[in-house]
CSV table of C-alpha atoms in Angstrom, one decimal:
chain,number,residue,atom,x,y,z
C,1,UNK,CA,120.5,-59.8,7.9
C,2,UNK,CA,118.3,-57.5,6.5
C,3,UNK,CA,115.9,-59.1,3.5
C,4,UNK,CA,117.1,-63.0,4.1
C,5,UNK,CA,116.3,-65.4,7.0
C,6,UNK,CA,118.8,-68.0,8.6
C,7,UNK,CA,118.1,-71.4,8.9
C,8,UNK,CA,119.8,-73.3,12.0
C,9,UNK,CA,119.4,-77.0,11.2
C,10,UNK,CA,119.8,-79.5,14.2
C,11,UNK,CA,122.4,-81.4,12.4
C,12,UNK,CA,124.6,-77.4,12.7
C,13,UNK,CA,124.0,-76.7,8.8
C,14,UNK,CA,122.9,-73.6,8.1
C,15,UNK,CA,120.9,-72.3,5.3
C,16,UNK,CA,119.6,-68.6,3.9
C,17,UNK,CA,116.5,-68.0,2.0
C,18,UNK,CA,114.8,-64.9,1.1
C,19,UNK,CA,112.6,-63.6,4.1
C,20,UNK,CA,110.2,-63.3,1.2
C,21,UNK,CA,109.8,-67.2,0.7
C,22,UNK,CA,109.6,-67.8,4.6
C,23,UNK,CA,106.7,-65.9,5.0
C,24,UNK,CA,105.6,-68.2,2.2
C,25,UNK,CA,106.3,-71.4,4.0
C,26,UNK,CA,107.3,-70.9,7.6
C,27,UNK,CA,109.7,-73.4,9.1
C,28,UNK,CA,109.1,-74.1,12.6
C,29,UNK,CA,111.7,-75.3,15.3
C,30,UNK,CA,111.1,-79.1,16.3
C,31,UNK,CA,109.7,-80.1,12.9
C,32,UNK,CA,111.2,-82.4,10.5
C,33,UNK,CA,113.3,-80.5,8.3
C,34,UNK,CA,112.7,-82.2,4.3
C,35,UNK,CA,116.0,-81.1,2.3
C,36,UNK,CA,115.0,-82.0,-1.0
C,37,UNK,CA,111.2,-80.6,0.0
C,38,UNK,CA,113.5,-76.7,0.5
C,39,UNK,CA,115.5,-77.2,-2.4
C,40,UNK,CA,112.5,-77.8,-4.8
C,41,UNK,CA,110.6,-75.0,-3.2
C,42,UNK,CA,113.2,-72.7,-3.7
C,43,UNK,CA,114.1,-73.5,-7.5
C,44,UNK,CA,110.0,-73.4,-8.0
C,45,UNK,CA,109.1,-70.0,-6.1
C,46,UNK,CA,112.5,-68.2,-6.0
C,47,UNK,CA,112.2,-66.6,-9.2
C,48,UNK,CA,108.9,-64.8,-9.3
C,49,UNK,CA,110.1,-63.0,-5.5
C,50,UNK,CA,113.2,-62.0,-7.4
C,51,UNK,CA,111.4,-60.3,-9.9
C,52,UNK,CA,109.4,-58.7,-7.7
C,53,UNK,CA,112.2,-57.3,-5.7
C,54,UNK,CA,113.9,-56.1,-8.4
C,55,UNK,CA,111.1,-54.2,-10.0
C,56,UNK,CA,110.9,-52.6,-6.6
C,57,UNK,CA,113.9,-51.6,-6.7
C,58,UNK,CA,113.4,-50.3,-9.8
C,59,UNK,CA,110.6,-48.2,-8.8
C,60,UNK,CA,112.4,-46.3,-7.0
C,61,UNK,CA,115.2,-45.4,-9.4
C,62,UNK,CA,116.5,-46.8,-12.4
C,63,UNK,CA,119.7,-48.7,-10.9
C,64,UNK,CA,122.3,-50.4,-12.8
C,65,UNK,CA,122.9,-54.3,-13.3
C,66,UNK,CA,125.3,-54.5,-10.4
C,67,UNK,CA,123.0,-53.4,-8.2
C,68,UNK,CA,120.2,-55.2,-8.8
C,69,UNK,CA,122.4,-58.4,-8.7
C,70,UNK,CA,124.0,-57.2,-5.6
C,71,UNK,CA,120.8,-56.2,-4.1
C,72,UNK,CA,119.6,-59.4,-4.9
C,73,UNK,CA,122.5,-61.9,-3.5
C,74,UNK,CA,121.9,-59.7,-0.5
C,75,UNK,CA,118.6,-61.5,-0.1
C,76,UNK,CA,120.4,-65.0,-0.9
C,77,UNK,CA,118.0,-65.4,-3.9
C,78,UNK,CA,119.8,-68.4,-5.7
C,79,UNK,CA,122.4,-67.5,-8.7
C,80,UNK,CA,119.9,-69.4,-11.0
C,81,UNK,CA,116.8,-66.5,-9.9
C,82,UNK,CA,119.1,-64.0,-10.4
C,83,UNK,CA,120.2,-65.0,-13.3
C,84,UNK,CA,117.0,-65.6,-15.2
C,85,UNK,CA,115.7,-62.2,-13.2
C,86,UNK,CA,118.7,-59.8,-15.4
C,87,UNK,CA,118.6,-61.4,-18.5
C,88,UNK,CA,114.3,-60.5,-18.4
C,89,UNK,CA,114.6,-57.5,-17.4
C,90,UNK,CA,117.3,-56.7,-20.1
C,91,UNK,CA,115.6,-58.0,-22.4
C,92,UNK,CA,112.4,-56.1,-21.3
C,93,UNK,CA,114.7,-52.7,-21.7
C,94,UNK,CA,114.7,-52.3,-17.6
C,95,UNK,CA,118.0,-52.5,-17.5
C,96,UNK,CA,120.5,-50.9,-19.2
C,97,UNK,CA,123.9,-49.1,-17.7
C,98,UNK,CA,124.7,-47.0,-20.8
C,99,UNK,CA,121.0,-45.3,-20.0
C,100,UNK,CA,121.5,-45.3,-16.6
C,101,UNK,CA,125.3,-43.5,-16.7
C,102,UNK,CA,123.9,-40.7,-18.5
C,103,UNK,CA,121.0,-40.1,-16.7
C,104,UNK,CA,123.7,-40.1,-13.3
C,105,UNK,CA,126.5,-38.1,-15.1
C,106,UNK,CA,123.6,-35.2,-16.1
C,107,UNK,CA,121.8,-35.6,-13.0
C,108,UNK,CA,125.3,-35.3,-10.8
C,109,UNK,CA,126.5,-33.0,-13.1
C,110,UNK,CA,123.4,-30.4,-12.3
C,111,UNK,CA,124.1,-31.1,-8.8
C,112,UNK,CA,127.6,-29.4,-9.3
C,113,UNK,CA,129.8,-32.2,-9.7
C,114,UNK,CA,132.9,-32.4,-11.9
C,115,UNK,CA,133.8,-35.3,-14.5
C,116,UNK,CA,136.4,-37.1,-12.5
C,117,UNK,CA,133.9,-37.2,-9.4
C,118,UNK,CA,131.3,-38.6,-11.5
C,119,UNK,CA,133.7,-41.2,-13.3
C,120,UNK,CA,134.6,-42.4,-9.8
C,121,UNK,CA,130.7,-42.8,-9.3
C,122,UNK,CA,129.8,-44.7,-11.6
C,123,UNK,CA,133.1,-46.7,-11.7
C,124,UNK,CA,131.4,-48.2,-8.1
C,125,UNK,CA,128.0,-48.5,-9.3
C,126,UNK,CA,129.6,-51.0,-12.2
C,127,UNK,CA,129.4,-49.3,-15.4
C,128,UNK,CA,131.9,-50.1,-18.0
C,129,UNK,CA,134.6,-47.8,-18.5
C,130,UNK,CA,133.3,-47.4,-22.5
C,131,UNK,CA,130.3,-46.5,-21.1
C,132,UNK,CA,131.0,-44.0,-18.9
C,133,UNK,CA,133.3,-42.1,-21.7
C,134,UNK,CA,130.4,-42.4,-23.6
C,135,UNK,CA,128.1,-40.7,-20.9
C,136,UNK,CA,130.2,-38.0,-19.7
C,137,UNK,CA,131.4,-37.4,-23.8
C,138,UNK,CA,127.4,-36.4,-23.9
C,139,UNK,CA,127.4,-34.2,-20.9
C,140,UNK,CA,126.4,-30.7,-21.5
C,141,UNK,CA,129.9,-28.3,-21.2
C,142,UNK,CA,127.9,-25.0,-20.0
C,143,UNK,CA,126.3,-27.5,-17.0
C,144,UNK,CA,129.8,-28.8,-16.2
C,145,UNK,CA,130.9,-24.6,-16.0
C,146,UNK,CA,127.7,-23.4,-14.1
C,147,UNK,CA,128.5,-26.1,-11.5
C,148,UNK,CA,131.8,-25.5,-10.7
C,149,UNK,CA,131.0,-21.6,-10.9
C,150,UNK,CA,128.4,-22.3,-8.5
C,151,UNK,CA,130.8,-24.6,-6.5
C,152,UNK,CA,133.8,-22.2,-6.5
C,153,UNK,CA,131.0,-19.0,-5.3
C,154,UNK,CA,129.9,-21.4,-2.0
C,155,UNK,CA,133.5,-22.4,-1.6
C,156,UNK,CA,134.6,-18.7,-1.8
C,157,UNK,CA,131.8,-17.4,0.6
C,158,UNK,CA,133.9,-15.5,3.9
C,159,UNK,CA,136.9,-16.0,2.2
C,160,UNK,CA,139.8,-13.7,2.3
C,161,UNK,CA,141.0,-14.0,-1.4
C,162,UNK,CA,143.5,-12.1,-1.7
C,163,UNK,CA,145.7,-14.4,0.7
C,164,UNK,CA,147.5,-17.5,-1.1
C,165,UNK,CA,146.0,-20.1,1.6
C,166,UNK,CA,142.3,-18.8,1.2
C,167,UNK,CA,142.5,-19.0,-2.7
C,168,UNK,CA,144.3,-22.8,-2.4
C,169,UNK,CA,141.3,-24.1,-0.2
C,170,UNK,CA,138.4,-23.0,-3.2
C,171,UNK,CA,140.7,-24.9,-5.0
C,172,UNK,CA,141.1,-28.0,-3.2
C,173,UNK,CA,137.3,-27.8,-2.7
C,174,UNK,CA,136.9,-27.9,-6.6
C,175,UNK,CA,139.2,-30.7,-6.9
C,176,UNK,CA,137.1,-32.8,-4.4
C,177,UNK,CA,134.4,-32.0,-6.5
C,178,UNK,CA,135.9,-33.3,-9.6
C,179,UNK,CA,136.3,-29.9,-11.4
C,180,UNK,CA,140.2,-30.7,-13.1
C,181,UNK,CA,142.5,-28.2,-12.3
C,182,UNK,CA,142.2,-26.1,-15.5
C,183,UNK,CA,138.2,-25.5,-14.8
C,184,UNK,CA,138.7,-24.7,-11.7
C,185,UNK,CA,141.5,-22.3,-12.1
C,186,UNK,CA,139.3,-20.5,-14.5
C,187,UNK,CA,136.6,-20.0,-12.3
C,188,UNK,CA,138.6,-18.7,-9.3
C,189,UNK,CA,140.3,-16.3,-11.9
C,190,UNK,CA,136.6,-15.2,-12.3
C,191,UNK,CA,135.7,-14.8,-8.6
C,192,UNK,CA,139.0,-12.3,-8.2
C,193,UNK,CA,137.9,-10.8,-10.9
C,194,UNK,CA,134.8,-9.7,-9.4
């Protein structure tokens, strides 16, 4: 697995570690494995490679606190790492999912997404459902309408719009956008209109 190693111990017992720490202290096949040696390496050393990960992660975009825990567990950094890892950067102002949901709804929202797409989003990136009604209740209304306007033109383009089934598919295409029905409506009232 990507980002952790596997222990196989002789005795069948099997053990994950951050590939991080291995390259640390490499454990060799044929030598005496010392389990209380592993556990007080990893409780000592685990912690500052967590960090580091997540501020990686964070380099590369701001990410919300499920992710980074997530992203985390996925390198079997222990609970304890992880823990102390969140509440420093939350504390530091890394972290924080309100931030982070309305930088995504404003950012997907530019893209030409709809409200109900971008609740979904951030509904599986962990953010709170307060949160997110607070985010998208700060979203800009004339974005919202120049995306779906935008979204309804490419779903339009070599469309027969005078025929029932052409005009139904711009609006299905809306929908999957998350544009509700009333938005999108207006904006193919707009395209047979000119």
């Amino acid at each position: 697995v990507h980002g952790q190693a596997i222990l196989t111990l002789s005795n069948g017992e099997t053990l994950k570690m951050p590939r991080a720490l291995l390259k640390e202290r490499p454990y060799r096949a044929g030598v005496p494995f010392d389990r209380a040696g592993f556990d007080a390496f990893m409780q000592a050393r685990s912690y500052p490679f967590a960090m580091e990960k997540a501020v990686a992660l964070l380099a590369t975009r701001a990410r919300t606190e499920q992710e980074i825990a997530t992203a985390l567990r996925q390198n079997a950094y222990p609970e304890e790492a992880i823990a102390r890892v969140m509440a420093r950067l939350l504390e530091a102002g890394y972290l924080s999912d309100s931030a982070f949901a309305e930088q995504w709804a404003s950012s997907r929202a530019a893209k030409g997404l709809g409200t109900r797409r971008i609740r979904m989003e951030l509904r599986q990136k962990g953010i709170e459902s307060d949160e997110i009604d607070h985010a998208l209740s700060h979203m800009d209304d004339a974005l919202l309408r120049e995306g779906a306007w935008k979204a309804a033109q490419k779903a339009a383009r070599g469309k027969d719009l005078s025929l029932p089934a052409e005009r139904q598919k711009v609006l299905a295409a809306l929908a999957r956008r998350g544009f509700d029905y009333s938005l999108a409506k207006a904006c193919l009232q707009r395209l047979l209109e000119e």
